[in-house]
């Protein structure tokens, strides 16, 4: 837990370095907004008027999950709500498969995808990303008695991943499609590991920890598979919204809100 918190801190610092002069308010904003901060809400056009519509896949704790009573919670949900508030919008969360959540933002069906999304070169070709707000690690989950001890041992094994994720992309690039089984979500992949249908699961470290905690007999390998940055995705060319999001993120980082949200879901020991 400590490690992740430290990583989050370092990416929060990266954010403050990266966030420079992106003002949403240049000419679109009238005089009433002059005294307020950079992320001025006035002229933002969104998919649903008055709302900030976020597509996500709420099966990825602690970033996004569904409570027993059917509400959404998690780091991304809280950060998105804080951004929406700064922009004078109401947050609307649309839950769907992960690949669909990416597509929704790409195609302008949602304003943004926030789902622990890793920034990759391929994705940058089809969508724009905000400043990074967290760091992710692709981890390997195996059974406690597994002979797999490092990423190299994954060759010739069957690896479970969530469809459309970087875990799937890296593993199929490295070991071939035949060695990777895509599942609807991370938990289903972990259940397949429990049942012996796959030999390992490659998934982001934060959900990996939660899944392993809830499933005795599994462990996370010490060697990570990959390190990556999480950011918010928007339709390519939607600079108005992107600038507004970055402005809000910068403020949330500066006033400690971002860290407080991370601490709420990832206990600092
Ligand atoms: N970070 C990985 C990716 O971007 C996995 C994200 C999965 N997120 C989710 N909410 N299921 O591909």
PDB file of C-alpha atoms and ligand atoms in Angstrom:
ATOM      1  CA  UNK A   1       0.000   0.000   0.000  1.00  0.00           C
ATOM      2  CA  UNK A   2       2.818   2.372   0.854  1.00  0.00           C
ATOM      3  CA  UNK A   3       4.426   1.919  -2.523  1.00  0.00           C
ATOM      4  CA  UNK A   4       1.299   2.863  -4.401  1.00  0.00           C
ATOM      5  CA  UNK A   5       0.689   5.904  -2.258  1.00  0.00           C
ATOM      6  CA  UNK A   6       4.223   7.059  -2.922  1.00  0.00           C
ATOM      7  CA  UNK A   7       3.684   6.538  -6.642  1.00  0.00           C
ATOM      8  CA  UNK A   8       0.517   8.563  -6.507  1.00  0.00           C
ATOM      9  CA  UNK A   9       2.360  11.352  -4.758  1.00  0.00           C
ATOM     10  CA  UNK A  10       5.042  11.407  -7.374  1.00  0.00           C
ATOM     11  CA  UNK A  11       2.528  11.551 -10.181  1.00  0.00           C
ATOM     12  CA  UNK A  12       0.666  14.308  -8.402  1.00  0.00           C
ATOM     13  CA  UNK A  13       3.925  16.207  -8.490  1.00  0.00           C
ATOM     14  CA  UNK A  14       4.343  15.423 -12.166  1.00  0.00           C
ATOM     15  CA  UNK A  15       0.910  16.839 -12.711  1.00  0.00           C
ATOM     16  CA  UNK A  16       1.855  20.126 -11.128  1.00  0.00           C
ATOM     17  CA  UNK A  17       4.944  20.297 -13.301  1.00  0.00           C
ATOM     18  CA  UNK A  18       3.097  19.332 -16.436  1.00  0.00           C
ATOM     19  CA  UNK A  19       0.151  21.621 -15.927  1.00  0.00           C
ATOM     20  CA  UNK A  20       1.176  24.935 -17.349  1.00  0.00           C
ATOM     21  CA  UNK A  21      -0.752  27.852 -18.680  1.00  0.00           C
ATOM     22  CA  UNK A  22      -3.648  25.845 -20.127  1.00  0.00           C
ATOM     23  CA  UNK A  23      -6.427  28.317 -19.622  1.00  0.00           C
ATOM     24  CA  UNK A  24      -9.925  27.416 -20.664  1.00  0.00           C
ATOM     25  CA  UNK A  25     -11.026  30.956 -20.332  1.00  0.00           C
ATOM     26  CA  UNK A  26      -9.084  32.844 -22.988  1.00  0.00           C
ATOM     27  CA  UNK A  27     -11.812  34.398 -25.058  1.00  0.00           C
ATOM     28  CA  UNK A  28     -14.881  32.234 -24.646  1.00  0.00           C
ATOM     29  CA  UNK A  29     -15.571  33.549 -21.172  1.00  0.00           C
ATOM     30  CA  UNK A  30     -17.321  36.776 -20.314  1.00  0.00           C
ATOM     31  CA  UNK A  31     -16.510  39.237 -17.588  1.00  0.00           C
ATOM     32  CA  UNK A  32     -18.404  37.507 -14.803  1.00  0.00           C
ATOM     33  CA  UNK A  33     -15.753  34.794 -14.731  1.00  0.00           C
ATOM     34  CA  UNK A  34     -12.794  37.116 -14.518  1.00  0.00           C
ATOM     35  CA  UNK A  35     -12.274  36.787 -10.796  1.00  0.00           C
ATOM     36  CA  UNK A  36     -12.630  33.004 -10.692  1.00  0.00           C
ATOM     37  CA  UNK A  37      -9.892  30.499 -11.356  1.00  0.00           C
ATOM     38  CA  UNK A  38      -8.668  29.240 -14.715  1.00  0.00           C
ATOM     39  CA  UNK A  39     -11.177  26.428 -15.157  1.00  0.00           C
ATOM     40  CA  UNK A  40     -13.968  28.843 -15.917  1.00  0.00           C
ATOM     41  CA  UNK A  41     -17.209  27.004 -16.651  1.00  0.00           C
ATOM     42  CA  UNK A  42     -19.075  29.597 -18.648  1.00  0.00           C
ATOM     43  CA  UNK A  43     -19.042  28.390 -22.257  1.00  0.00           C
ATOM     44  CA  UNK A  44     -18.391  24.657 -21.946  1.00  0.00           C
ATOM     45  CA  UNK A  45     -20.350  22.570 -24.389  1.00  0.00           C
ATOM     46  CA  UNK A  46     -20.958  19.018 -23.162  1.00  0.00           C
ATOM     47  CA  UNK A  47     -22.731  15.942 -24.492  1.00  0.00           C
ATOM     48  CA  UNK A  48     -25.659  16.430 -22.107  1.00  0.00           C
ATOM     49  CA  UNK A  49     -26.239  20.095 -21.290  1.00  0.00           C
ATOM     50  CA  UNK A  50     -25.328  20.971 -17.720  1.00  0.00           C
ATOM     51  CA  UNK A  51     -23.682  17.599 -17.169  1.00  0.00           C
ATOM     52  CA  UNK A  52     -20.222  16.129 -17.336  1.00  0.00           C
ATOM     53  CA  UNK A  53     -20.800  12.661 -18.751  1.00  0.00           C
ATOM     54  CA  UNK A  54     -18.122  10.157 -17.861  1.00  0.00           C
ATOM     55  CA  UNK A  55     -17.939   6.712 -19.420  1.00  0.00           C
ATOM     56  CA  UNK A  56     -16.302   4.080 -17.255  1.00  0.00           C
ATOM     57  CA  UNK A  57     -16.161   0.399 -16.399  1.00  0.00           C
ATOM     58  CA  UNK A  58     -17.066   0.225 -12.732  1.00  0.00           C
ATOM     59  CA  UNK A  59     -15.415  -3.129 -12.040  1.00  0.00           C
ATOM     60  CA  UNK A  60     -11.986  -1.803 -11.246  1.00  0.00           C
ATOM     61  CA  UNK A  61     -11.565  -1.164  -7.533  1.00  0.00           C
ATOM     62  CA  UNK A  62     -10.428   1.163  -6.007  1.00  0.00           C
ATOM     63  CA  UNK A  63     -10.720   3.414  -9.084  1.00  0.00           C
ATOM     64  CA  UNK A  64     -14.350   2.648  -9.937  1.00  0.00           C
ATOM     65  CA  UNK A  65     -16.732   0.136  -8.462  1.00  0.00           C
ATOM     66  CA  UNK A  66     -20.387  -0.292  -7.628  1.00  0.00           C
ATOM     67  CA  UNK A  67     -21.614  -0.375  -4.026  1.00  0.00           C
ATOM     68  CA  UNK A  68     -24.146  -2.968  -2.830  1.00  0.00           C
ATOM     69  CA  UNK A  69     -26.845  -0.354  -3.204  1.00  0.00           C
ATOM     70  CA  UNK A  70     -25.850   0.227  -6.832  1.00  0.00           C
ATOM     71  CA  UNK A  71     -24.033   3.515  -6.466  1.00  0.00           C
ATOM     72  CA  UNK A  72     -20.702   4.277  -8.092  1.00  0.00           C
ATOM     73  CA  UNK A  73     -17.654   5.034  -5.995  1.00  0.00           C
ATOM     74  CA  UNK A  74     -13.890   5.072  -6.238  1.00  0.00           C
ATOM     75  CA  UNK A  75     -10.972   7.383  -6.915  1.00  0.00           C
ATOM     76  CA  UNK A  76     -12.025   8.205 -10.488  1.00  0.00           C
ATOM     77  CA  UNK A  77     -15.642   8.809  -9.483  1.00  0.00           C
ATOM     78  CA  UNK A  78     -14.644  11.237  -6.716  1.00  0.00           C
ATOM     79  CA  UNK A  79     -12.070  13.035  -8.854  1.00  0.00           C
ATOM     80  CA  UNK A  80     -14.596  13.320 -11.695  1.00  0.00           C
ATOM     81  CA  UNK A  81     -17.202  14.706  -9.284  1.00  0.00           C
ATOM     82  CA  UNK A  82     -14.698  17.280  -8.047  1.00  0.00           C
ATOM     83  CA  UNK A  83     -13.850  18.284 -11.626  1.00  0.00           C
ATOM     84  CA  UNK A  84     -17.542  18.546 -12.502  1.00  0.00           C
ATOM     85  CA  UNK A  85     -18.136  20.755  -9.507  1.00  0.00           C
ATOM     86  CA  UNK A  86     -15.317  23.091 -10.517  1.00  0.00           C
ATOM     87  CA  UNK A  87     -16.794  23.311 -14.012  1.00  0.00           C
ATOM     88  CA  UNK A  88     -20.277  24.012 -12.677  1.00  0.00           C
ATOM     89  CA  UNK A  89     -21.584  20.722 -14.103  1.00  0.00           C
ATOM     90  CA  UNK A  90     -23.351  17.708 -12.650  1.00  0.00           C
ATOM     91  CA  UNK A  91     -21.460  14.426 -12.939  1.00  0.00           C
ATOM     92  CA  UNK A  92     -23.173  11.641 -14.848  1.00  0.00           C
ATOM     93  CA  UNK A  93     -21.550   8.213 -14.739  1.00  0.00           C
ATOM     94  CA  UNK A  94     -22.229   5.771 -17.592  1.00  0.00           C
ATOM     95  CA  UNK A  95     -21.069   2.238 -16.763  1.00  0.00           C
ATOM     96  CA  UNK A  96     -20.157  -0.126 -19.617  1.00  0.00           C
ATOM     97  CA  UNK A  97     -17.436  -2.501 -20.801  1.00  0.00           C
ATOM     98  CA  UNK A  98     -13.942  -1.022 -20.741  1.00  0.00           C
ATOM     99  CA  UNK A  99     -13.449  -1.003 -24.515  1.00  0.00           C
ATOM    100  CA  UNK A 100     -16.885   0.604 -24.929  1.00  0.00           C
ATOM    101  CA  UNK A 101     -15.980   3.270 -22.364  1.00  0.00           C
ATOM    102  CA  UNK A 102     -12.929   4.243 -24.438  1.00  0.00           C
ATOM    103  CA  UNK A 103     -14.993   4.302 -27.642  1.00  0.00           C
ATOM    104  CA  UNK A 104     -17.737   6.414 -26.059  1.00  0.00           C
ATOM    105  CA  UNK A 105     -15.271   9.220 -25.368  1.00  0.00           C
ATOM    106  CA  UNK A 106     -13.562   8.807 -28.737  1.00  0.00           C
ATOM    107  CA  UNK A 107     -16.867   9.095 -30.561  1.00  0.00           C
ATOM    108  CA  UNK A 108     -18.221  11.935 -28.470  1.00  0.00           C
ATOM    109  CA  UNK A 109     -20.934   9.822 -26.832  1.00  0.00           C
ATOM    110  CA  UNK A 110     -19.461  10.733 -23.458  1.00  0.00           C
ATOM    111  CA  UNK A 111     -17.479  13.843 -22.541  1.00  0.00           C
ATOM    112  CA  UNK A 112     -14.640  11.825 -21.088  1.00  0.00           C
ATOM    113  CA  UNK A 113     -13.519   8.335 -20.222  1.00  0.00           C
ATOM    114  CA  UNK A 114     -12.176   7.961 -16.729  1.00  0.00           C
ATOM    115  CA  UNK A 115     -11.418   4.341 -15.930  1.00  0.00           C
ATOM    116  CA  UNK A 116      -7.834   4.031 -14.793  1.00  0.00           C
ATOM    117  CA  UNK A 117      -7.025   4.540 -18.464  1.00  0.00           C
ATOM    118  CA  UNK A 118      -3.377   4.199 -19.397  1.00  0.00           C
ATOM    119  CA  UNK A 119      -1.960   6.692 -21.872  1.00  0.00           C
ATOM    120  CA  UNK A 120      -0.530   4.756 -24.827  1.00  0.00           C
ATOM    121  CA  UNK A 121       0.758   5.830 -28.239  1.00  0.00           C
ATOM    122  CA  UNK A 122      -2.010   3.867 -29.944  1.00  0.00           C
ATOM    123  CA  UNK A 123      -4.725   5.551 -27.908  1.00  0.00           C
ATOM    124  CA  UNK A 124      -3.147   8.969 -28.471  1.00  0.00           C
ATOM    125  CA  UNK A 125      -3.808   8.471 -32.175  1.00  0.00           C
ATOM    126  CA  UNK A 126      -7.553   8.280 -31.600  1.00  0.00           C
ATOM    127  CA  UNK A 127      -8.177  10.409 -28.512  1.00  0.00           C
ATOM    128  CA  UNK A 128      -6.646  13.197 -26.443  1.00  0.00           C
ATOM    129  CA  UNK A 129      -5.536  12.793 -22.843  1.00  0.00           C
ATOM    130  CA  UNK A 130      -5.446  15.119 -19.860  1.00  0.00           C
ATOM    131  CA  UNK A 131      -2.420  15.528 -17.644  1.00  0.00           C
ATOM    132  CA  UNK A 132      -1.591  12.383 -15.725  1.00  0.00           C
ATOM    133  CA  UNK A 133      -3.352  12.075 -12.364  1.00  0.00           C
ATOM    134  CA  UNK A 134      -1.998   8.706 -11.167  1.00  0.00           C
ATOM    135  CA  UNK A 135       0.532   6.052 -11.966  1.00  0.00           C
ATOM    136  CA  UNK A 136      -0.360   2.437 -12.687  1.00  0.00           C
ATOM    137  CA  UNK A 137       1.613  -0.779 -12.679  1.00  0.00           C
ATOM    138  CA  UNK A 138       0.730  -3.933 -14.580  1.00  0.00           C
ATOM    139  CA  UNK A 139       1.062  -6.723 -12.041  1.00  0.00           C
ATOM    140  CA  UNK A 140       1.023 -10.480 -12.359  1.00  0.00           C
ATOM    141  CA  UNK A 141      -1.302 -12.536 -10.147  1.00  0.00           C
ATOM    142  CA  UNK A 142      -0.622 -16.268  -9.782  1.00  0.00           C
ATOM    143  CA  UNK A 143      -1.638 -19.043  -7.419  1.00  0.00           C
ATOM    144  CA  UNK A 144       0.471 -19.162  -4.272  1.00  0.00           C
ATOM    145  CA  UNK A 145       2.130 -22.441  -5.323  1.00  0.00           C
ATOM    146  CA  UNK A 146       2.743 -21.369  -8.946  1.00  0.00           C
ATOM    147  CA  UNK A 147       6.088 -21.981 -10.655  1.00  0.00           C
ATOM    148  CA  UNK A 148       5.720 -18.594 -12.382  1.00  0.00           C
ATOM    149  CA  UNK A 149       8.096 -16.226 -10.619  1.00  0.00           C
ATOM    150  CA  UNK A 150       8.733 -13.445 -13.139  1.00  0.00           C
ATOM    151  CA  UNK A 151       7.333 -12.033 -16.408  1.00  0.00           C
ATOM    152  CA  UNK A 152       9.753 -14.271 -18.358  1.00  0.00           C
ATOM    153  CA  UNK A 153       8.006 -17.356 -16.989  1.00  0.00           C
ATOM    154  CA  UNK A 154       4.763 -16.318 -18.708  1.00  0.00           C
ATOM    155  CA  UNK A 155       5.924 -17.629 -22.086  1.00  0.00           C
ATOM    156  CA  UNK A 156       3.914 -20.739 -23.060  1.00  0.00           C
ATOM    157  CA  UNK A 157       1.440 -20.152 -20.237  1.00  0.00           C
ATOM    158  CA  UNK A 158      -2.175 -19.015 -20.536  1.00  0.00           C
ATOM    159  CA  UNK A 159      -2.675 -15.470 -19.281  1.00  0.00           C
ATOM    160  CA  UNK A 160      -6.014 -13.972 -18.288  1.00  0.00           C
ATOM    161  CA  UNK A 161      -6.624 -10.249 -18.818  1.00  0.00           C
ATOM    162  CA  UNK A 162      -9.477  -7.783 -19.131  1.00  0.00           C
ATOM    163  CA  UNK A 163     -10.484  -7.221 -22.746  1.00  0.00           C
ATOM    164  CA  UNK A 164      -9.185  -4.030 -24.336  1.00  0.00           C
ATOM    165  CA  UNK A 165      -6.727  -3.226 -21.556  1.00  0.00           C
ATOM    166  CA  UNK A 166      -3.000  -2.659 -21.740  1.00  0.00           C
ATOM    167  CA  UNK A 167      -2.591  -5.953 -19.869  1.00  0.00           C
ATOM    168  CA  UNK A 168      -4.166  -7.682 -22.870  1.00  0.00           C
ATOM    169  CA  UNK A 169      -2.224  -5.619 -25.413  1.00  0.00           C
ATOM    170  CA  UNK A 170       1.198  -6.137 -23.801  1.00  0.00           C
ATOM    171  CA  UNK A 171       0.698  -9.858 -23.226  1.00  0.00           C
ATOM    172  CA  UNK A 172      -0.591 -10.580 -26.712  1.00  0.00           C
ATOM    173  CA  UNK A 173       2.307  -8.544 -28.184  1.00  0.00           C
ATOM    174  CA  UNK A 174       4.845 -10.393 -26.057  1.00  0.00           C
ATOM    175  CA  UNK A 175       3.459 -13.932 -26.012  1.00  0.00           C
ATOM    176  CA  UNK A 176       0.971 -14.103 -28.897  1.00  0.00           C
ATOM    177  CA  UNK A 177      -2.829 -14.001 -28.995  1.00  0.00           C
ATOM    178  CA  UNK A 178      -3.022 -17.741 -28.393  1.00  0.00           C
ATOM    179  CA  UNK A 179      -1.584 -17.275 -24.939  1.00  0.00           C
ATOM    180  CA  UNK A 180      -3.958 -14.579 -23.742  1.00  0.00           C
ATOM    181  CA  UNK A 181      -7.612 -14.954 -22.825  1.00  0.00           C
ATOM    182  CA  UNK A 182      -9.625 -11.721 -22.642  1.00  0.00           C
ATOM    183  CA  UNK A 183     -12.415 -11.554 -20.039  1.00  0.00           C
ATOM    184  CA  UNK A 184     -15.176  -8.995 -19.535  1.00  0.00           C
ATOM    185  CA  UNK A 185     -13.579  -7.683 -16.352  1.00  0.00           C
ATOM    186  CA  UNK A 186     -10.690  -8.261 -13.999  1.00  0.00           C
ATOM    187  CA  UNK A 187     -12.654 -10.234 -11.438  1.00  0.00           C
ATOM    188  CA  UNK A 188     -13.789 -12.752 -14.069  1.00  0.00           C
ATOM    189  CA  UNK A 189     -10.144 -13.206 -15.094  1.00  0.00           C
ATOM    190  CA  UNK A 190      -9.220 -13.817 -11.448  1.00  0.00           C
ATOM    191  CA  UNK A 191     -12.013 -16.383 -11.125  1.00  0.00           C
ATOM    192  CA  UNK A 192     -10.611 -18.149 -14.206  1.00  0.00           C
ATOM    193  CA  UNK A 193      -7.248 -18.271 -12.420  1.00  0.00           C
ATOM    194  CA  UNK A 194      -8.929 -19.745  -9.355  1.00  0.00           C
ATOM    195  CA  UNK A 195     -10.566 -22.404 -11.546  1.00  0.00           C
ATOM    196  CA  UNK A 196      -7.309 -23.275 -13.284  1.00  0.00           C
ATOM    197  CA  UNK A 197      -8.453 -22.002 -16.703  1.00  0.00           C
ATOM    198  CA  UNK A 198      -5.487 -19.598 -16.856  1.00  0.00           C
ATOM    199  CA  UNK A 199      -2.054 -19.713 -15.198  1.00  0.00           C
ATOM    200  CA  UNK A 200      -1.737 -16.016 -14.412  1.00  0.00           C
ATOM    201  CA  UNK A 201      -3.654 -12.747 -14.608  1.00  0.00           C
ATOM    202  CA  UNK A 202      -2.026  -9.520 -15.761  1.00  0.00           C
ATOM    203  CA  UNK A 203      -3.873  -6.496 -14.430  1.00  0.00           C
ATOM    204  CA  UNK A 204      -3.269  -3.111 -12.825  1.00  0.00           C
ATOM    205  CA  UNK A 205      -1.739  -3.338  -9.364  1.00  0.00           C
ATOM    206  CA  UNK A 206      -4.409  -1.518  -7.367  1.00  0.00           C
ATOM    207  CA  UNK A 207      -7.298  -3.794  -8.403  1.00  0.00           C
ATOM    208  CA  UNK A 208      -4.901  -6.766  -8.269  1.00  0.00           C
ATOM    209  CA  UNK A 209      -4.393  -6.089  -4.556  1.00  0.00           C
ATOM    210  CA  UNK A 210      -8.123  -5.955  -3.920  1.00  0.00           C
ATOM    211  CA  UNK A 211      -8.802  -9.149  -5.874  1.00  0.00           C
ATOM    212  CA  UNK A 212      -5.986 -11.046  -4.136  1.00  0.00           C
ATOM    213  CA  UNK A 213      -7.176  -9.860  -0.738  1.00  0.00           C
ATOM    214  CA  UNK A 214     -10.626 -11.240  -1.500  1.00  0.00           C
ATOM    215  CA  UNK A 215      -9.369 -14.535  -2.978  1.00  0.00           C
ATOM    216  CA  UNK A 216      -7.197 -16.625  -0.647  1.00  0.00           C
ATOM    217  CA  UNK A 217      -4.545 -18.754  -2.331  1.00  0.00           C
ATOM    218  CA  UNK A 218      -3.421 -16.085  -4.793  1.00  0.00           C
ATOM    219  CA  UNK A 219      -0.413 -13.767  -4.725  1.00  0.00           C
ATOM    220  CA  UNK A 220       1.030 -10.859  -6.703  1.00  0.00           C
ATOM    221  CA  UNK A 221       4.559 -11.317  -8.054  1.00  0.00           C
ATOM    222  CA  UNK A 222       7.132  -8.832  -6.817  1.00  0.00           C
ATOM    223  CA  UNK A 223       8.295  -8.095 -10.359  1.00  0.00           C
ATOM    224  CA  UNK A 224       5.901  -5.773 -12.137  1.00  0.00           C
ATOM    225  CA  UNK A 225       5.169  -6.271 -15.810  1.00  0.00           C
ATOM    226  CA  UNK A 226       4.947  -2.613 -16.840  1.00  0.00           C
ATOM    227  CA  UNK A 227       4.680   0.886 -15.444  1.00  0.00           C
ATOM    228  CA  UNK A 228       2.212   3.386 -16.873  1.00  0.00           C
ATOM    229  CA  UNK A 229       0.378   6.702 -16.441  1.00  0.00           C
ATOM    230  CA  UNK A 230      -3.360   7.137 -15.974  1.00  0.00           C
ATOM    231  CA  UNK A 231      -5.143  10.090 -17.559  1.00  0.00           C
ATOM    232  CA  UNK A 232      -8.604  11.225 -18.620  1.00  0.00           C
ATOM    233  CA  UNK A 233      -9.473  10.635 -22.287  1.00  0.00           C
ATOM    234  CA  UNK A 234     -11.592  12.973 -24.418  1.00  0.00           C
ATOM    235  CA  UNK A 235     -12.534  13.076 -28.095  1.00  0.00           C
ATOM    236  CA  UNK A 236      -9.656  14.126 -30.296  1.00  0.00           C
ATOM    237  CA  UNK A 237      -9.595  17.879 -30.760  1.00  0.00           C
ATOM    238  CA  UNK A 238     -11.898  18.724 -27.850  1.00  0.00           C
ATOM    239  CA  UNK A 239      -9.378  21.215 -26.500  1.00  0.00           C
ATOM    240  CA  UNK A 240     -12.000  23.337 -24.779  1.00  0.00           C
ATOM    241  CA  UNK A 241     -12.962  20.486 -22.486  1.00  0.00           C
ATOM    242  CA  UNK A 242      -9.414  19.209 -22.147  1.00  0.00           C
ATOM    243  CA  UNK A 243      -8.152  22.615 -21.016  1.00  0.00           C
ATOM    244  CA  UNK A 244     -11.018  22.897 -18.541  1.00  0.00           C
ATOM    245  CA  UNK A 245     -10.280  19.423 -17.151  1.00  0.00           C
ATOM    246  CA  UNK A 246      -6.566  20.164 -16.856  1.00  0.00           C
ATOM    247  CA  UNK A 247      -7.285  23.460 -15.128  1.00  0.00           C
ATOM    248  CA  UNK A 248      -9.558  21.722 -12.632  1.00  0.00           C
ATOM    249  CA  UNK A 249      -7.056  18.896 -12.079  1.00  0.00           C
ATOM    250  CA  UNK A 250      -4.314  21.406 -11.407  1.00  0.00           C
ATOM    251  CA  UNK A 251      -6.412  23.114  -8.741  1.00  0.00           C
ATOM    252  CA  UNK A 252      -7.414  19.800  -7.161  1.00  0.00           C
ATOM    253  CA  UNK A 253      -3.776  18.781  -7.003  1.00  0.00           C
ATOM    254  CA  UNK A 254      -2.701  22.123  -5.535  1.00  0.00           C
ATOM    255  CA  UNK A 255      -5.321  22.205  -2.781  1.00  0.00           C
ATOM    256  CA  UNK A 256      -4.732  18.600  -1.719  1.00  0.00           C
ATOM    257  CA  UNK A 257      -8.102  17.253  -2.895  1.00  0.00           C
ATOM    258  CA  UNK A 258      -6.525  14.712  -5.245  1.00  0.00           C
ATOM    259  CA  UNK A 259      -4.338  13.256  -2.523  1.00  0.00           C
ATOM    260  CA  UNK A 260      -7.209  13.205  -0.033  1.00  0.00           C
ATOM    261  CA  UNK A 261      -9.291  11.172  -2.494  1.00  0.00           C
ATOM    262  CA  UNK A 262      -6.449   8.701  -3.049  1.00  0.00           C
ATOM    263  CA  UNK A 263      -5.953   8.370   0.708  1.00  0.00           C
ATOM    264  CA  UNK A 264      -9.661   7.714   1.170  1.00  0.00           C
ATOM    265  CA  UNK A 265      -9.520   4.622  -1.048  1.00  0.00           C
ATOM    266  CA  UNK A 266      -5.903   3.483  -0.652  1.00  0.00           C
ATOM    267  CA  UNK A 267      -5.148   3.516   3.031  1.00  0.00           C
ATOM    268  CA  UNK A 268      -1.875   5.134   3.916  1.00  0.00           C
ATOM    269  CA  UNK A 269      -0.339   2.940   6.607  1.00  0.00           C
TER     270      UNK A 269
HETATM  271  N1  LIG B   1      -4.941   0.662 -17.169  1.00  0.00           N
HETATM  272  C1  LIG B   1      -5.447  -0.339 -18.033  1.00  0.00           C
HETATM  273  C2  LIG B   1      -5.723   0.235 -19.405  1.00  0.00           C
HETATM  274  O1  LIG B   1      -5.839   1.381 -19.570  1.00  0.00           O
HETATM  275  C3  LIG B   1      -6.685  -1.008 -17.494  1.00  0.00           C
HETATM  276  C4  LIG B   1      -7.818  -0.119 -17.150  1.00  0.00           C
HETATM  277  C5  LIG B   1      -9.096  -0.878 -16.867  1.00  0.00           C
HETATM  278  N2  LIG B   1     -10.069  -0.010 -16.274  1.00  0.00           N
HETATM  279  C6  LIG B   1     -11.297  -0.392 -15.911  1.00  0.00           C
HETATM  280  N3  LIG B   1     -12.067   0.503 -15.330  1.00  0.00           N
HETATM  281  N4  LIG B   1     -11.705  -1.590 -16.093  1.00  0.00           N
HETATM  282  O2  LIG B   1      -5.856  -0.445 -20.368  1.00  0.00           O
END
